[in-house]
XYZ file of C-alpha atoms in Angstrom:
328
model
C 120.773 119.612 88.224
C 118.600 117.804 90.783
C 115.073 119.184 91.143
C 112.039 118.350 93.264
C 108.403 119.375 93.538
C 107.540 122.355 95.734
C 104.681 124.767 96.441
C 106.156 128.232 95.947
C 104.628 131.487 97.190
C 105.449 134.692 95.340
C 104.506 138.293 95.972
C 102.204 139.349 93.144
C 100.460 142.621 92.306
C 97.221 141.465 93.947
C 98.771 139.593 96.881
C 100.269 136.172 97.531
C 100.444 133.918 94.477
C 100.926 130.149 94.810
C 102.279 127.750 92.192
C 103.549 124.172 92.129
C 106.858 123.935 90.309
C 110.166 122.139 90.040
C 112.645 123.606 92.503
C 116.399 123.185 92.183
C 118.141 121.495 95.107
C 121.042 123.895 94.553
C 118.681 126.764 95.451
C 117.897 125.398 98.909
C 119.039 127.617 101.753
C 122.028 127.195 104.013
C 122.023 124.320 106.500
C 123.983 121.276 107.589
C 121.214 118.666 107.172
C 119.218 117.852 104.021
C 115.930 116.044 104.632
C 113.671 114.145 102.253
C 110.317 115.446 103.461
C 107.596 112.800 103.672
C 104.823 114.605 105.565
C 103.779 118.076 106.634
C 100.624 119.662 108.011
C 98.448 122.778 107.759
C 98.315 124.961 110.871
C 96.420 128.214 111.344
C 99.717 130.068 110.820
C 100.204 128.216 107.534
C 96.770 129.396 106.465
C 97.807 132.997 107.130
C 100.989 132.505 105.093
C 99.253 130.757 102.182
C 96.550 133.397 101.843
C 98.618 136.444 102.716
C 96.046 137.517 105.318
C 98.889 138.296 107.724
C 102.578 139.120 107.073
C 103.883 135.679 108.040
C 106.161 135.327 104.989
C 109.094 137.732 105.150
C 111.256 136.425 102.296
C 110.132 136.075 98.672
C 109.785 133.753 96.901
C 109.060 131.294 99.716
C 108.187 127.640 100.113
C 105.572 127.834 102.903
C 105.048 125.252 105.636
C 106.275 125.519 109.228
C 106.355 121.761 110.020
C 107.792 118.657 108.470
C 108.729 115.072 109.194
C 111.098 113.128 107.009
C 114.297 111.154 106.560
C 117.808 112.612 106.590
C 119.513 112.361 103.184
C 122.812 113.982 104.105
C 124.216 115.521 107.265
C 127.252 117.409 108.514
C 125.681 117.713 111.985
C 127.045 115.377 114.685
C 123.590 114.435 116.005
C 122.167 113.166 112.700
C 123.144 110.713 109.989
C 121.540 109.610 106.700
C 118.462 107.504 107.323
C 117.479 109.159 110.617
C 113.815 110.124 110.957
C 113.394 113.701 112.154
C 110.815 116.391 112.960
C 111.011 120.146 112.474
C 108.680 122.741 114.007
C 109.131 126.472 113.522
C 112.534 128.188 113.610
C 111.336 130.510 110.841
C 110.738 127.792 108.240
C 108.010 128.903 105.874
C 108.648 132.501 107.000
C 112.298 133.440 106.446
C 113.688 129.973 105.620
C 112.364 127.769 102.794
C 109.705 125.572 104.341
C 107.946 122.238 104.366
C 105.653 122.091 101.325
C 108.341 120.484 99.197
C 109.990 117.124 98.699
C 113.276 118.345 100.200
C 114.477 120.824 102.797
C 117.911 121.899 103.988
C 118.017 123.213 107.567
C 120.256 123.567 110.593
C 120.580 120.332 112.515
C 120.042 122.234 115.764
C 116.460 122.848 114.593
C 115.655 119.150 114.294
C 114.202 116.749 116.838
C 114.567 112.973 116.458
C 111.278 111.227 115.735
C 110.298 109.604 119.065
C 110.569 105.825 119.165
C 107.282 104.146 118.246
C 105.920 107.212 116.417
C 105.431 107.332 112.639
C 106.154 110.451 110.533
C 102.459 110.831 109.665
C 101.560 110.707 113.380
C 104.204 113.351 114.090
C 102.558 115.657 111.568
C 99.084 114.809 112.864
C 100.477 116.389 116.012
C 102.549 119.083 114.274
C 103.118 122.559 115.653
C 99.519 122.695 116.882
C 99.903 119.600 119.049
C 103.444 120.441 120.113
C 102.167 123.884 121.178
C 99.289 122.264 123.088
C 101.847 120.127 124.928
C 103.921 123.224 125.749
C 100.762 124.723 127.279
C 100.154 121.624 129.401
C 103.788 121.608 130.565
C 103.548 125.306 131.484
C 100.436 124.715 133.606
C 102.184 121.809 135.322
C 105.327 123.837 135.982
C 103.124 126.504 137.519
C 101.978 123.842 139.961
C 98.430 123.194 138.767
C 96.941 119.700 138.908
C 93.608 118.078 137.897
C 92.522 117.962 141.553
C 92.678 121.787 141.695
C 89.621 122.262 139.474
C 88.494 122.303 135.837
C 90.488 123.488 132.828
C 89.003 125.427 129.893
C 90.174 125.059 126.279
C 89.206 127.644 123.657
C 89.114 127.083 119.908
C 88.339 123.552 120.973
C 87.617 122.026 117.556
C 90.825 123.405 116.047
C 94.241 121.796 116.013
C 95.630 123.152 119.290
C 92.281 122.751 121.029
C 91.657 119.183 119.883
C 95.034 117.918 121.054
C 94.928 119.961 124.269
C 91.586 118.322 125.149
C 92.948 114.833 124.472
C 96.107 115.466 126.515
C 94.337 117.089 129.462
C 91.547 114.507 129.598
C 94.046 111.634 129.602
C 95.914 113.364 132.456
C 92.718 113.406 134.514
C 91.480 116.968 134.067
C 87.807 117.953 133.892
C 87.902 119.702 130.511
C 85.508 122.494 129.502
C 85.624 122.967 125.724
C 84.691 126.317 124.195
C 83.621 126.242 120.546
C 81.492 128.155 118.092
C 80.607 124.955 116.250
C 77.796 123.275 118.147
C 77.763 120.425 115.618
C 81.199 119.348 116.909
C 79.973 118.584 120.444
C 80.058 114.798 119.968
C 83.548 114.997 118.464
C 84.828 117.051 121.416
C 83.299 114.651 123.926
C 84.972 111.729 122.134
C 88.275 113.519 122.644
C 87.563 113.799 126.367
C 85.685 117.069 126.940
C 83.362 116.857 129.956
C 81.468 120.081 129.167
C 80.850 122.144 126.028
C 80.213 125.897 126.173
C 79.417 128.290 123.351
C 82.291 130.594 122.471
C 79.770 133.464 122.508
C 79.962 133.285 126.303
C 83.576 134.434 126.063
C 84.021 136.364 122.815
C 82.211 139.618 123.654
C 83.542 142.419 125.874
C 83.207 141.346 129.516
C 83.604 142.569 133.057
C 87.001 143.155 134.679
C 86.239 140.339 137.130
C 83.726 137.569 136.549
C 82.464 134.531 138.400
C 85.255 132.038 139.132
C 84.752 129.060 136.798
C 88.107 127.294 136.182
C 91.567 126.991 137.679
C 93.453 126.685 134.382
C 93.080 127.244 130.671
C 94.616 126.806 127.223
C 93.771 129.698 124.911
C 94.416 129.805 121.159
C 92.071 132.746 120.517
C 93.294 135.916 122.263
C 91.437 139.266 122.362
C 88.160 139.395 124.369
C 88.167 135.614 124.774
C 91.466 135.624 126.637
C 90.391 138.642 128.690
C 87.241 136.803 129.768
C 89.152 133.616 130.562
C 91.394 135.586 132.904
C 88.450 137.336 134.561
C 86.782 133.969 135.319
C 89.885 132.108 136.546
C 89.835 130.949 140.141
C 92.204 132.314 142.779
C 95.794 131.221 142.092
C 95.019 129.806 138.661
C 96.715 130.353 135.307
C 95.960 130.583 131.597
C 98.457 129.425 128.954
C 98.071 131.669 125.893
C 99.343 130.536 122.490
C 97.131 131.965 119.727
C 95.349 134.908 118.160
C 92.403 133.546 116.177
C 90.153 136.356 117.476
C 92.833 139.024 117.514
C 96.195 140.278 118.767
C 94.696 142.658 121.294
C 94.084 141.945 124.973
C 91.332 144.266 126.277
C 91.709 143.081 129.874
C 91.927 144.512 133.385
C 94.617 144.047 136.015
C 91.888 142.895 138.428
C 92.424 139.105 137.968
C 96.140 139.528 138.567
C 96.054 141.711 141.674
C 92.848 140.432 143.305
C 93.021 136.711 142.534
C 96.723 136.147 141.839
C 95.960 134.802 138.366
C 98.903 134.206 136.020
C 99.115 134.595 132.253
C 101.626 132.133 130.792
C 102.917 133.026 127.337
C 103.675 130.087 125.024
C 106.055 130.435 122.077
C 106.614 127.411 119.853
C 108.781 128.966 117.127
C 111.991 129.716 119.034
C 111.384 127.394 121.989
C 114.721 125.992 123.282
C 115.589 122.474 122.167
C 115.526 120.838 125.643
C 111.915 121.907 126.096
C 111.057 120.694 122.574
C 112.515 117.299 123.347
C 110.533 117.138 126.588
C 107.321 118.080 124.756
C 107.802 115.447 122.040
C 108.633 112.712 124.520
C 105.495 113.556 126.494
C 103.455 113.543 123.292
C 104.811 110.116 122.429
C 103.720 108.706 125.787
C 100.803 110.926 126.799
C 98.651 111.243 123.681
C 96.048 108.605 122.861
C 96.847 107.516 119.270
C 93.240 106.452 118.652
C 92.073 109.963 119.539
C 94.807 111.410 117.350
C 93.519 109.337 114.431
C 89.971 110.516 115.177
C 90.956 114.150 114.707
C 93.182 113.669 111.626
C 92.506 114.129 107.903
C 95.053 113.163 105.212
C 95.462 115.314 102.084
C 97.920 115.446 99.148
C 100.242 118.411 98.642
C 97.978 119.640 95.828
C 95.186 120.360 98.351
C 97.275 122.610 100.602
C 96.203 126.005 99.131
C 92.499 125.200 99.468
C 93.002 123.824 102.988
C 94.876 126.984 103.989
C 91.830 129.052 103.098
C 89.463 126.637 104.833
C 91.361 126.647 108.128
C 91.093 130.441 108.367
C 87.364 130.218 107.666
C 86.881 127.800 110.576
C 86.005 124.896 108.271
C 88.783 122.530 109.363
C 88.273 120.214 112.313
C 91.219 118.858 114.232
C 94.423 118.164 112.331
C 95.426 117.874 108.676
C 98.359 115.730 107.536
C 99.926 116.565 104.161
C 101.400 113.598 102.314
C 104.209 115.124 100.297
C 104.649 112.193 97.918
């Protein structure tokens, strides 16, 4: 029986237990494409799954990991053939479907996106769900009709994965980017990515007024809770905030005032079940609109063995930018 290496999460008496073990290919889940995984990544959501701090995993035992890039080994799907390089983001992998922290994965071909021409698998995972989500935020702001000439854009959780790539994308597109972070020591890093201003997250993380001074026309928020409420209260007339995360919390202690007095919009961003046409658009834009030198600046490479420790570190705010996992 063919086996491969995998990081397996089990539900133990004291919480989530992780172990590296040989996994049988015959035990992979249903799907019409089998992929030899070459690279993955560690997102904030992966950290929650690896540590059990939130109920991300809903099937046990589970191979965590919501992202992978790799090469098709076998396919019964008309869009893919052996040898094709592919990307997967979301669709319940690492939650209800065996995920990316393994040498092989079997998934539905409809979940896969072809690796864009000129992009390497490790670059795709340097982007990962965090960067793909950042691109979805940028596309949402553009669809809403906002442009760099309308005013500045604010990015919260700026030193994290979503924030780092959002800054690089927005700066390259010509936006004046205001980066919000709680890590003052990362100011030079954020400016290298393209941030024009740095503000302390403390300005946004405490309970605020229903309506504040107008400071920006647009925003990308990966934090939620009071931070998102304050972003909305300080958005200029006719502006919008794209919300994609919950690092501070799931709640939204806000007022209707920004919506009914300034016509502000809150744009919800979902990356997990996002339709394939929009995924393809996001990945093509990432291939052409993201500075690869800046991507390299924000990326750290780790082996699969370091994933559990990195999962804990990302929740503790100790990870800057993006982490690529070399599956090996």
